[in-house]
XYZ file of C-alpha atoms in Angstrom:
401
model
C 10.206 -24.510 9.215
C 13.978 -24.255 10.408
C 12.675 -25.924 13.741
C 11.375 -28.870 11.901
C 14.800 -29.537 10.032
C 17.234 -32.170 11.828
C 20.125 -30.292 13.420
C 18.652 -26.789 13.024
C 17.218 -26.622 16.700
C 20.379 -24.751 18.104
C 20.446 -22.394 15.495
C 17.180 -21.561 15.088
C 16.508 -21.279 18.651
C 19.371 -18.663 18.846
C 18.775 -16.972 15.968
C 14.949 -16.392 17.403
C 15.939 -15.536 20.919
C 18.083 -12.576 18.951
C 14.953 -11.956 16.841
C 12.702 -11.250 20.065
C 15.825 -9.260 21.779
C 15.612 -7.252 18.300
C 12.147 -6.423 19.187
C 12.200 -5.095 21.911
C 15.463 -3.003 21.993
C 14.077 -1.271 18.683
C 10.828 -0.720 20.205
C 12.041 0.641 23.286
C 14.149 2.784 21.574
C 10.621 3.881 19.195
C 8.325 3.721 21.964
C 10.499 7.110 23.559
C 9.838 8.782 19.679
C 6.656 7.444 19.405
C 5.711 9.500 23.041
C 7.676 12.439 21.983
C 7.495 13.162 18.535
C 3.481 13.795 18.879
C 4.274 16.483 21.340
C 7.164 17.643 19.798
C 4.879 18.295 16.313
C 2.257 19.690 17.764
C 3.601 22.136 20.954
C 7.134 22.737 19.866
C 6.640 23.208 15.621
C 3.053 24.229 15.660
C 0.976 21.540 13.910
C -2.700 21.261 13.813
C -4.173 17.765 14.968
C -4.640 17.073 11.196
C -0.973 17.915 10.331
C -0.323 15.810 13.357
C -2.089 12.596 12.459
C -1.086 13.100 8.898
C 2.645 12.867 9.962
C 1.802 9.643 11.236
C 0.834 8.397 8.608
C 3.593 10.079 6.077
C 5.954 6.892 7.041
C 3.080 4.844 6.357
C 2.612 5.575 3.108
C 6.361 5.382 2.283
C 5.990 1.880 3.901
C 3.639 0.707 1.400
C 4.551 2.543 -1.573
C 8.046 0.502 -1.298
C 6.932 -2.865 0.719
C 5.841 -4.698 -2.725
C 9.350 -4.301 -4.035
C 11.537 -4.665 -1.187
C 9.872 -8.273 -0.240
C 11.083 -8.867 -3.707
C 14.709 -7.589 -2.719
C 14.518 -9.743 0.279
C 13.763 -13.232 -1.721
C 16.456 -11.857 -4.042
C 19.802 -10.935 -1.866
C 18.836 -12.416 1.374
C 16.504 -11.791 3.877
C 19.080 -11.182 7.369
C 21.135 -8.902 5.029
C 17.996 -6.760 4.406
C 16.899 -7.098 7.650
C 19.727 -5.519 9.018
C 20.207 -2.558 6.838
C 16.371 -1.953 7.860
C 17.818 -1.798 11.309
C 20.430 0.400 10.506
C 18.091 2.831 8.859
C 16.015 3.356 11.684
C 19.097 4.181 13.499
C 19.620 7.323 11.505
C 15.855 8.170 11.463
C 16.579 8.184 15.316
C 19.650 10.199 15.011
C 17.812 13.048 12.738
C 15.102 13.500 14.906
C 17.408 14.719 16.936
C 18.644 17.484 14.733
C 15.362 18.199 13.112
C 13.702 21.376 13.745
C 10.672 22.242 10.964
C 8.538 20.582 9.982
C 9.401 20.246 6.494
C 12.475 17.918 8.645
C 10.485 16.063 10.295
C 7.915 14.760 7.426
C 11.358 13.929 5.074
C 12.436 12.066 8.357
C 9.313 10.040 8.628
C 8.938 8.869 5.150
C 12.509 7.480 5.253
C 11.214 5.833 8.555
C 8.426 4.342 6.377
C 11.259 3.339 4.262
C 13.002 1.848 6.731
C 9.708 -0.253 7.725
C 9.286 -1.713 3.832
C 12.530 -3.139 4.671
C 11.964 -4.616 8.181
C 8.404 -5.768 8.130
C 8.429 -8.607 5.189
C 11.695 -10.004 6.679
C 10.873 -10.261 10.224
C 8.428 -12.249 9.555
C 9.731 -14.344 7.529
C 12.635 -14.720 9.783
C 10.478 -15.683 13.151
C 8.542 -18.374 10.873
C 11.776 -19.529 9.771
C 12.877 -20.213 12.945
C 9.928 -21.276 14.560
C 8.254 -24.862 15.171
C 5.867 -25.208 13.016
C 3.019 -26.138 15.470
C 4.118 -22.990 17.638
C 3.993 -20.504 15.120
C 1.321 -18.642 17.106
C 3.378 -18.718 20.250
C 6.291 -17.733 18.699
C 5.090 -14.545 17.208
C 3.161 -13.973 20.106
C 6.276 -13.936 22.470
C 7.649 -11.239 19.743
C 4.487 -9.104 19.684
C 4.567 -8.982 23.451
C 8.437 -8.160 23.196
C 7.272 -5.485 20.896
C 4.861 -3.665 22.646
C 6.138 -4.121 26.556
C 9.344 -2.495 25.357
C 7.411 -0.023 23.311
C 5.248 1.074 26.407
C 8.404 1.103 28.666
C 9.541 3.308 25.971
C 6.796 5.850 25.700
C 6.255 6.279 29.732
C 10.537 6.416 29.507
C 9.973 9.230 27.006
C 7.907 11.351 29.166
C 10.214 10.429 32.171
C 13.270 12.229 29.931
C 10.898 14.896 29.051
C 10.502 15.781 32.415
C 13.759 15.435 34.036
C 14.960 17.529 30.530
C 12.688 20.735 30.673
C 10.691 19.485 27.562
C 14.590 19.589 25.684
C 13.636 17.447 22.582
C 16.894 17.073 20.631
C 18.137 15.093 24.047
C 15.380 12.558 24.281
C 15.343 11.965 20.398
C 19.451 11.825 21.167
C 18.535 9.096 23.835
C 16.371 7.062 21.648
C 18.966 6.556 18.889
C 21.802 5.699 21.458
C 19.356 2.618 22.672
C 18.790 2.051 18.492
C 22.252 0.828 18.375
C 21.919 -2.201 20.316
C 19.611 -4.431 18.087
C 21.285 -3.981 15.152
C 24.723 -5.443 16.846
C 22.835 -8.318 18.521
C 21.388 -9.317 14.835
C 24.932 -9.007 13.161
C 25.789 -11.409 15.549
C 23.381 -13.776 15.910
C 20.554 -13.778 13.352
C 21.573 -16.754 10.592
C 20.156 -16.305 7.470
C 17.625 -19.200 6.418
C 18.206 -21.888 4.095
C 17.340 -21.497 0.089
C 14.094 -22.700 -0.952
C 14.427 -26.569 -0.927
C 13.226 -27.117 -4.349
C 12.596 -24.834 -7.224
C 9.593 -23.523 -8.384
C 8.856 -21.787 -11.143
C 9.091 -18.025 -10.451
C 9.652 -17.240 -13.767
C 7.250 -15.121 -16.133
C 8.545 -15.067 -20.110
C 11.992 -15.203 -18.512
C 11.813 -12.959 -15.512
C 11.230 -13.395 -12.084
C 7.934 -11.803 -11.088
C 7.479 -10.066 -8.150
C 3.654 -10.681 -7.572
C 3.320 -13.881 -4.940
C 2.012 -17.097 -6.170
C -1.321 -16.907 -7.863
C -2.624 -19.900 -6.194
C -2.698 -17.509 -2.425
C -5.678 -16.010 -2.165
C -4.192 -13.301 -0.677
C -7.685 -10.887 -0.258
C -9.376 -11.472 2.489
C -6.508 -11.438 4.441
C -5.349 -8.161 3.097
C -8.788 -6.562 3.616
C -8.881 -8.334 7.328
C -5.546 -6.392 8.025
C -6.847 -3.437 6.610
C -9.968 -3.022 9.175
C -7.603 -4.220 12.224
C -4.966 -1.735 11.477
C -7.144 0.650 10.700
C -9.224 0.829 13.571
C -6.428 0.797 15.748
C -4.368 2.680 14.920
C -6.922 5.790 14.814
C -5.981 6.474 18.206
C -2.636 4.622 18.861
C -0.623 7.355 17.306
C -3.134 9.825 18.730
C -3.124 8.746 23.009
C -0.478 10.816 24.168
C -2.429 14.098 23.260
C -5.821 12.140 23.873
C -4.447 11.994 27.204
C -2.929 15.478 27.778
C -5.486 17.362 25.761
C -9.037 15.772 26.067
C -8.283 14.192 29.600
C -6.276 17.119 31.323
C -3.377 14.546 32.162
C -0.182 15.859 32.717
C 3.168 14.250 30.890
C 3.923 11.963 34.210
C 0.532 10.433 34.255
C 0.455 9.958 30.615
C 3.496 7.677 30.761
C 2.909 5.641 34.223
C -0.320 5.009 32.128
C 2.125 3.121 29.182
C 4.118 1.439 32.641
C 0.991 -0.052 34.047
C -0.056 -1.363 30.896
C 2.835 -3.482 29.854
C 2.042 -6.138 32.507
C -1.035 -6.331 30.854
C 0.942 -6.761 27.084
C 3.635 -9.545 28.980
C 0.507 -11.728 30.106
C -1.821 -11.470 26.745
C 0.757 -12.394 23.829
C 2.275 -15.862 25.085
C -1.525 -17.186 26.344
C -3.210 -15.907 22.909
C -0.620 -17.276 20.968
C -0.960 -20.829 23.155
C -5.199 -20.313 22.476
C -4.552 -19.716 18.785
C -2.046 -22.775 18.290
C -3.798 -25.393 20.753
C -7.480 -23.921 21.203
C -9.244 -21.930 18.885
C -8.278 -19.645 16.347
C -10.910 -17.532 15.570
C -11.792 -16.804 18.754
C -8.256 -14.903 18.877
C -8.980 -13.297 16.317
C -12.116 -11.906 17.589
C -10.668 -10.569 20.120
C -8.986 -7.346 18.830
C -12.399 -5.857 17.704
C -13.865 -6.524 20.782
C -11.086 -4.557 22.843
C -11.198 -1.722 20.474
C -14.809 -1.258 21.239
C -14.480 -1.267 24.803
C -11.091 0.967 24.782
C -13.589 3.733 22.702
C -16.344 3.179 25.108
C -13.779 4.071 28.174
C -11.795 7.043 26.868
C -14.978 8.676 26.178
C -17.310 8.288 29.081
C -14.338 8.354 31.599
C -11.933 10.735 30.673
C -9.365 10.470 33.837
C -6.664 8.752 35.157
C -8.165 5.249 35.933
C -10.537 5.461 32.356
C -7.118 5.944 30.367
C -5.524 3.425 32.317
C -8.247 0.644 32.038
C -8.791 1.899 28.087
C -5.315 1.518 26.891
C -4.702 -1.429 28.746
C -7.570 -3.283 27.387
C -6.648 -2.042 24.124
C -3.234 -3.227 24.103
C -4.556 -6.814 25.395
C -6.188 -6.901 22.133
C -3.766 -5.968 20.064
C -1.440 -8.465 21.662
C -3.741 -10.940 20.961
C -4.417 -10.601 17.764
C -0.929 -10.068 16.413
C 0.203 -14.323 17.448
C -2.891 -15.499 15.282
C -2.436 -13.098 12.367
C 1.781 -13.882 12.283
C 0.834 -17.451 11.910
C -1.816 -16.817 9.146
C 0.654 -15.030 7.283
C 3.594 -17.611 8.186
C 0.990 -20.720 6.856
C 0.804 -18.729 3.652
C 3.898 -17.515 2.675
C 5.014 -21.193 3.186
C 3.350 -22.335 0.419
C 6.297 -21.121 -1.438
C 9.530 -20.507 0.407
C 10.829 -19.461 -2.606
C 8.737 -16.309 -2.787
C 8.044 -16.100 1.346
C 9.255 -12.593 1.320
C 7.193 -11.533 -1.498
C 3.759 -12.842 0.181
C 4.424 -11.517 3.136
C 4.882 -8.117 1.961
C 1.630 -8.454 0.235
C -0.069 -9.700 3.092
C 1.011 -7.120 5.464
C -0.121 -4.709 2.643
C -3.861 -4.512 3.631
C -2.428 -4.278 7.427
C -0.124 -0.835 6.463
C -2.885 0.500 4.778
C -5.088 0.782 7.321
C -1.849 2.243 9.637
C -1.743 4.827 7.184
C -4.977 5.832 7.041
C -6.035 4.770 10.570
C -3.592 8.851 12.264
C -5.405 10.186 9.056
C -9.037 9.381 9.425
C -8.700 10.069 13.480
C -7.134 13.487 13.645
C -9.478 14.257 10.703
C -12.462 13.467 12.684
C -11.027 14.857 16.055
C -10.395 17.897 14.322
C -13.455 18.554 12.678
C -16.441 16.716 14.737
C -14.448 16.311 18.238
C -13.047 13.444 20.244
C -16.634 11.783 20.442
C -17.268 11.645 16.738
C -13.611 10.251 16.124
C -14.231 7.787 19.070
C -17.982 6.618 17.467
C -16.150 6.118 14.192
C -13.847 3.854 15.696
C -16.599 1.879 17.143
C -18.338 1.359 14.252
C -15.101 0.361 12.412
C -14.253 -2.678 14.699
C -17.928 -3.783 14.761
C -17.456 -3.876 11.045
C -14.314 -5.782 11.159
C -15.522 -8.101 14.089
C -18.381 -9.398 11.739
C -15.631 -9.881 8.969
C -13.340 -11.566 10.568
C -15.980 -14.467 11.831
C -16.825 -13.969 7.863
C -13.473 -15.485 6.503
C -12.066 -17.030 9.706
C -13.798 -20.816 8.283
C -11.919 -19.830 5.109
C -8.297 -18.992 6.893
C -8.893 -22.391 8.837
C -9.560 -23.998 5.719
């Protein structure tokens, strides 16, 4: 890692410090779509909670369908220069929201958003375990994931401040949102280095051409399917809160985001001291963790539908997804070192099994909502972390191993 490399320190502490600033500018900038665009779908153009979830997942599945590939770009022309155009992208996604008004818009905009995310995902990572210490990989994507989400839930209880001080005007929130989407892609132009070649070669070559699989000697499965039932589970209601909220719990759009405020002291606390656990104490018990705070979040936003339930629900659920996301960074950063020549590659494969169940995840839960109610999509999601609880103690000797 850069941070192991003699007179890298400087650089690669700067380069991260502009890596977590990245985070949390874009997601604050998201977090005020991510509140909106829900509301905006469903009250302002008319779609059903199936249409709804399924437009979460539309970027999703342009995020995998092009992820593969795009690692492979990475490895190929540099991973800050693709990195940065990702950047740029979602600048414009913000920018069309604001102009968009049908729906057949707003679906074209998300799957360039997906787009956008094939791009940003496999190099991020690689980028933060570049420029991490390798025996603080954990902490060091930990201190991104909680950059991540605190910014995203000051961004989604910002986006229903704007809502309210605009009359429910749209076009000037999404306006808002790509204004603050500006800022991280200057601070990476400027500071962000890109990392160092692979120090020695190794074969990449398949009768004469560079493959764009990752090295067959990753066994790349069980982590893909462990992303897979995270993600999944997840994000069945992530997408889905702001109308849980407004239309199961009778919240209005001010306590709906004060509920994403009081939550991100919650998200600043739990991603440094998981990432310290999973680096210094144990592992696996990290990684038990996001199942376990699924569960409970399910348990709360169906047998206490109010104020403090939401509040207690999502804040326990975004404790475990802060946890999680420092343990599985440094899984993926431990394995896509194997062979910095192809780090951009493995990554993308690795956060394959994680996308998947992001796309599906909207899809299954408005489905369910839809169809059976609230309580049947909520019992699903039960049943899906128990499932990926067991499976994670399953593989987690094997990941240690």
């Amino acid at each position: 890692m850069a941070g192991d490399r003699p007179g890298s320190d400087n650089e690669s502490t700067g380069s991260l410090y502009a890596i977590l600033a990245e985070g949390f500018l874009s997601r604050l900038s998201f977090g005020i779509i991510g509140f909106t665009l829900p509301l905006f779908a469903y009250r302002k153009l008319g779609l059903s909670l199936t249409e709804t979830g399924f437009l979460f997942s539309i970027n999703l599945i342009a995020e995998q369908l092009f992820k593969p590939v795009m690692g492979w770009v990475a490895d190929r022309v540099g991973v800050k220069r693709v990195f940065t155009t990702a950047i740029a992208f979602r600048s414009l996604v913000a920018l069309l929201f604001a102009f968009s008004a049908t729906p057949f818009q707003v679906f074209a905009i998300k799957f360039l958003h997906g787009f956008s995310e094939s791009l940003r995902d496999p190099t991020v990572s690689v980028l933060i375990a570049e420029n991490a210490r390798k025996k603080s990989l954990a902490q060091a994507f930990g201190w991104y994931t909680t950059a991540k989400m605190s910014a995203g839930s000051v961004g989604k209880a910002l986006g229903g401040i704007l809502l309210a001080v605009f009359a429910e005007n749209y076009s000037i929130v999404f306006f808002v949102a790509f204004v603050l989407s500006i800022l991280p892609l200057l601070v990476v132009a400027r500071y962000v280095r890109e990392p160092p070649k692979a120090d020695h070669q190794i074969d990449a070559k398949v009768d004469g051409k560079e493959s764009i699989e990752p090295t067959a000697d990753v066994k790349l499965l069980p982590v893909v399917i462990l992303g897979f039932l995270i993600a999944g589970t997840a994000q069945m209601i992530a997408s889905l809160f702001p109308l849980l909220a407004m239309e199961y719990a009778g919240l209005n759009v001010s306590q709906t985001s004060a509920i994403y405020g009081i939550s991100v002291f919650a998200i600043v606390i739990s991603g440094p001291v998981f990432g310290w656990i999973s680096d210094n104490v144990s592992r696996r018990f990290v990684m038990t963790v996001r199942g376990i705070a699924n569960t409970i979040s399910s348990v709360l936003f169906f047998f206490f539908p109010g104020f403090a339930g939401m509040t207690i629900g999502l804040t326990v659920d975004s404790m475990g997804k802060a946890a999680f996301r420092p343990a599985w960074g440094a899984i993926m950063a431990q394995l896509a070192g194997q062979d910095r020549q192809r780090r951009a590659r493995t990554m993308s494969y690795l956060s394959l099994g994680e996308g998947l169940g992001e796309t599906l995840g909207p899809l299954i839960g408005g489905f369910i909502w839809n169809t059976w109610g609230v309580g049947a999509m909520l019992a699903v999601r039960v049943v899906m972390a128990l499932i990926g609880e067991v499976y994670a103690l399953s593989i987690s000797r094997e990941l240690k191993s």
